[in-house]
Amino acid sequence: MMTDKTNDLSGDTGRMSSDNTDRDCCPLCGGPNGCAIEAGREVESCWCMRRAIGEDVLASVPLSLRGRTCICPACAAGGK
Ligand SMILES: [Zn+2]
């Protein structure tokens, strides 16, 4: 006698990987900001520690993102 039981385990692993923290993106151009902190590296190794960012560039960053999201080297250079 054969009991054909198809054990259908529909393993629906509802992953919550949609983390919408775009902290690794430049708020000005949307590109990667290359921030060492976001990459899990030393703060000292970040490019922004070695380069002065113009006040006019910082002023163009939306207030809600200022101090929370890094801008990218290209935008920091103000080359636009
Ligand atoms: Zn940028």
Short mmCIF file of N, CA and C and ligand atoms in Angstrom, two decimals:
data_model
loop_
_atom_site.label_atom_id
_atom_site.label_comp_id
_atom_site.label_asym_id
_atom_site.label_seq_id
_atom_site.Cartn_x
_atom_site.Cartn_y
_atom_site.Cartn_z
N MET A 1 0.83 -1.20 0.00
CA MET A 1 0.00 0.00 0.00
C MET A 1 0.87 1.26 0.00
N MET A 2 0.52 2.14 -0.86
CA MET A 2 1.33 3.35 -0.95
C MET A 2 0.52 4.59 -0.60
N THR A 3 0.99 5.21 0.41
CA THR A 3 0.34 6.46 0.79
C THR A 3 1.17 7.62 0.25
N ASP A 4 0.71 8.11 -0.82
CA ASP A 4 1.45 9.20 -1.46
C ASP A 4 1.07 10.54 -0.85
N LYS A 5 1.88 10.90 0.05
CA LYS A 5 1.62 12.19 0.71
C LYS A 5 2.66 13.22 0.26
N THR A 6 2.20 14.18 -0.44
CA THR A 6 3.13 15.22 -0.83
C THR A 6 3.10 16.36 0.20
N ASN A 7 4.13 16.31 0.97
CA ASN A 7 4.21 17.32 2.01
C ASN A 7 4.68 18.66 1.40
N ASP A 8 3.73 19.45 1.07
CA ASP A 8 4.07 20.71 0.44
C ASP A 8 4.32 21.82 1.47
N LEU A 9 5.58 21.99 1.73
CA LEU A 9 5.94 23.03 2.68
C LEU A 9 6.29 24.32 1.93
N SER A 10 5.30 25.13 1.81
CA SER A 10 5.56 26.40 1.13
C SER A 10 6.21 27.37 2.12
N GLY A 11 7.50 27.20 2.24
CA GLY A 11 8.24 28.04 3.18
C GLY A 11 8.30 29.50 2.75
N ASP A 12 7.34 30.22 3.21
CA ASP A 12 7.31 31.63 2.83
C ASP A 12 8.03 32.45 3.90
N THR A 13 9.30 32.64 3.64
CA THR A 13 10.08 33.42 4.59
C THR A 13 9.93 34.91 4.28
N GLY A 14 9.04 35.51 4.97
CA GLY A 14 8.79 36.93 4.75
C GLY A 14 9.93 37.79 5.25
N ARG A 15 10.81 38.04 4.36
CA ARG A 15 11.98 38.82 4.76
C ARG A 15 11.69 40.31 4.72
N MET A 16 12.13 40.97 5.76
CA MET A 16 11.96 42.41 5.81
C MET A 16 13.30 43.08 5.48
N SER A 17 13.66 42.93 4.23
CA SER A 17 14.96 43.48 3.84
C SER A 17 14.83 44.84 3.17
N SER A 18 13.61 45.34 3.14
CA SER A 18 13.42 46.63 2.48
C SER A 18 13.72 47.77 3.46
N ASP A 19 14.99 47.94 3.67
CA ASP A 19 15.43 48.99 4.58
C ASP A 19 15.68 50.26 3.77
N ASN A 20 14.77 51.18 3.93
CA ASN A 20 14.85 52.36 3.09
C ASN A 20 15.68 53.50 3.68
N THR A 21 16.80 53.14 4.21
CA THR A 21 17.68 54.19 4.69
C THR A 21 18.75 54.44 3.64
N ASP A 22 18.53 55.46 2.89
CA ASP A 22 19.45 55.77 1.80
C ASP A 22 20.62 56.61 2.30
N ARG A 23 21.21 56.15 3.36
CA ARG A 23 22.28 56.94 3.95
C ARG A 23 23.59 56.77 3.20
N ASP A 24 23.62 55.82 2.29
CA ASP A 24 24.84 55.67 1.52
C ASP A 24 24.73 56.35 0.16
N CYS A 25 23.64 57.11 0.01
CA CYS A 25 23.44 57.83 -1.23
C CYS A 25 23.55 59.34 -0.99
N CYS A 26 24.11 60.00 -1.98
CA CYS A 26 24.26 61.44 -1.90
C CYS A 26 22.89 62.12 -2.04
N PRO A 27 22.54 63.00 -1.10
CA PRO A 27 21.23 63.66 -1.16
C PRO A 27 21.13 64.68 -2.28
N LEU A 28 22.26 65.00 -2.88
CA LEU A 28 22.25 66.00 -3.95
C LEU A 28 22.12 65.37 -5.32
N CYS A 29 22.84 64.28 -5.56
CA CYS A 29 22.80 63.67 -6.89
C CYS A 29 22.27 62.24 -6.86
N GLY A 30 22.11 61.67 -5.67
CA GLY A 30 21.56 60.33 -5.55
C GLY A 30 22.58 59.23 -5.78
N GLY A 31 23.81 59.63 -6.05
CA GLY A 31 24.85 58.64 -6.28
C GLY A 31 25.47 58.16 -4.97
N PRO A 32 26.32 57.16 -5.04
CA PRO A 32 26.99 56.66 -3.84
C PRO A 32 27.92 57.71 -3.25
N ASN A 33 27.81 57.92 -1.95
CA ASN A 33 28.62 58.97 -1.33
C ASN A 33 29.99 58.47 -0.88
N GLY A 34 30.15 57.15 -0.92
CA GLY A 34 31.46 56.59 -0.57
C GLY A 34 31.86 56.85 0.87
N CYS A 35 30.87 56.95 1.73
CA CYS A 35 31.16 57.24 3.13
C CYS A 35 31.73 56.00 3.82
N ALA A 36 32.84 56.16 4.49
CA ALA A 36 33.49 55.03 5.16
C ALA A 36 32.65 54.52 6.32
N ILE A 37 31.95 55.43 6.98
CA ILE A 37 31.14 55.05 8.13
C ILE A 37 30.01 54.12 7.70
N GLU A 38 29.37 54.47 6.58
CA GLU A 38 28.28 53.65 6.07
C GLU A 38 28.78 52.31 5.59
N ALA A 39 30.04 52.28 5.16
CA ALA A 39 30.62 51.03 4.67
C ALA A 39 31.18 50.20 5.81
N GLY A 40 31.06 50.72 7.03
CA GLY A 40 31.52 49.98 8.19
C GLY A 40 33.01 50.10 8.42
N ARG A 41 33.59 51.17 7.86
CA ARG A 41 35.03 51.34 8.04
C ARG A 41 35.31 52.48 9.03
N GLU A 42 36.56 52.70 9.26
CA GLU A 42 36.97 53.74 10.21
C GLU A 42 36.57 55.12 9.70
N VAL A 43 36.16 55.94 10.64
CA VAL A 43 35.78 57.30 10.28
C VAL A 43 36.97 58.03 9.67
N GLU A 44 38.15 57.73 10.20
CA GLU A 44 39.36 58.41 9.74
C GLU A 44 39.67 58.08 8.29
N SER A 45 39.15 56.95 7.81
CA SER A 45 39.45 56.55 6.44
C SER A 45 38.48 57.16 5.44
N CYS A 46 37.51 57.93 5.94
CA CYS A 46 36.53 58.52 5.04
C CYS A 46 37.13 59.73 4.33
N TRP A 47 36.75 59.87 3.08
CA TRP A 47 37.30 60.98 2.29
C TRP A 47 36.91 62.34 2.85
N CYS A 48 35.76 62.38 3.53
CA CYS A 48 35.26 63.67 4.01
C CYS A 48 36.08 64.20 5.18
N MET A 49 36.90 63.34 5.77
CA MET A 49 37.74 63.80 6.88
C MET A 49 38.95 64.54 6.35
N ARG A 50 39.23 64.34 5.08
CA ARG A 50 40.42 64.95 4.50
C ARG A 50 40.07 66.11 3.58
N ARG A 51 38.80 66.27 3.33
CA ARG A 51 38.43 67.34 2.42
C ARG A 51 37.42 68.30 3.06
N ALA A 52 37.67 69.55 2.87
CA ALA A 52 36.75 70.55 3.40
C ALA A 52 35.58 70.70 2.44
N ILE A 53 34.39 70.67 3.00
CA ILE A 53 33.19 70.80 2.17
C ILE A 53 32.67 72.23 2.29
N GLY A 54 32.49 72.86 1.15
CA GLY A 54 32.06 74.24 1.14
C GLY A 54 30.73 74.46 1.81
N GLU A 55 30.61 75.61 2.44
CA GLU A 55 29.38 75.90 3.17
C GLU A 55 28.20 76.04 2.22
N ASP A 56 28.48 76.52 1.01
CA ASP A 56 27.40 76.67 0.04
C ASP A 56 26.91 75.30 -0.43
N VAL A 57 27.83 74.33 -0.43
CA VAL A 57 27.44 72.97 -0.81
C VAL A 57 26.58 72.36 0.29
N LEU A 58 27.02 72.56 1.52
CA LEU A 58 26.27 72.03 2.67
C LEU A 58 24.89 72.66 2.76
N ALA A 59 24.82 73.92 2.35
CA ALA A 59 23.55 74.63 2.42
C ALA A 59 22.54 74.10 1.42
N SER A 60 23.05 73.45 0.37
CA SER A 60 22.14 72.92 -0.64
C SER A 60 21.60 71.55 -0.28
N VAL A 61 22.11 70.99 0.82
CA VAL A 61 21.59 69.72 1.30
C VAL A 61 20.28 69.98 2.04
N PRO A 62 19.24 69.24 1.73
CA PRO A 62 17.97 69.41 2.43
C PRO A 62 18.15 69.32 3.95
N LEU A 63 17.48 70.21 4.65
CA LEU A 63 17.62 70.28 6.11
C LEU A 63 17.37 68.95 6.80
N SER A 64 16.41 68.19 6.29
CA SER A 64 16.04 66.93 6.92
C SER A 64 17.15 65.90 6.80
N LEU A 65 18.04 66.13 5.82
CA LEU A 65 19.11 65.16 5.60
C LEU A 65 20.45 65.66 6.10
N ARG A 66 20.49 66.94 6.43
CA ARG A 66 21.75 67.52 6.85
C ARG A 66 22.24 66.89 8.14
N GLY A 67 23.50 66.51 8.16
CA GLY A 67 24.08 65.91 9.35
C GLY A 67 23.73 64.45 9.51
N ARG A 68 22.90 63.91 8.59
CA ARG A 68 22.52 62.51 8.68
C ARG A 68 23.02 61.74 7.48
N THR A 69 23.00 62.38 6.34
CA THR A 69 23.44 61.72 5.12
C THR A 69 24.64 62.44 4.54
N CYS A 70 25.62 61.68 4.16
CA CYS A 70 26.81 62.25 3.55
C CYS A 70 26.56 62.57 2.08
N ILE A 71 27.24 63.56 1.59
CA ILE A 71 27.18 63.83 0.16
C ILE A 71 28.39 63.15 -0.48
N CYS A 72 28.39 63.07 -1.79
CA CYS A 72 29.46 62.37 -2.47
C CYS A 72 30.63 63.32 -2.76
N PRO A 73 31.82 62.77 -3.02
CA PRO A 73 32.99 63.61 -3.27
C PRO A 73 32.78 64.60 -4.40
N ALA A 74 32.06 64.18 -5.43
CA ALA A 74 31.85 65.05 -6.58
C ALA A 74 31.03 66.28 -6.20
N CYS A 75 29.99 66.07 -5.42
CA CYS A 75 29.16 67.19 -5.00
C CYS A 75 29.88 68.04 -3.96
N ALA A 76 30.70 67.39 -3.14
CA ALA A 76 31.45 68.12 -2.12
C ALA A 76 32.43 69.08 -2.78
N ALA A 77 32.91 68.69 -3.95
CA ALA A 77 33.84 69.53 -4.68
C ALA A 77 33.12 70.71 -5.32
N GLY A 78 31.81 70.61 -5.36
CA GLY A 78 31.01 71.70 -5.90
C GLY A 78 31.13 71.84 -7.40
N GLY A 79 31.55 70.77 -8.06
CA GLY A 79 31.73 70.83 -9.51
C GLY A 79 30.42 70.63 -10.24
N LYS A 80 29.72 71.70 -10.46
CA LYS A 80 28.44 71.57 -11.15
C LYS A 80 28.19 72.78 -12.01
ZN ZN B 1 26.62 63.77 -5.04
#
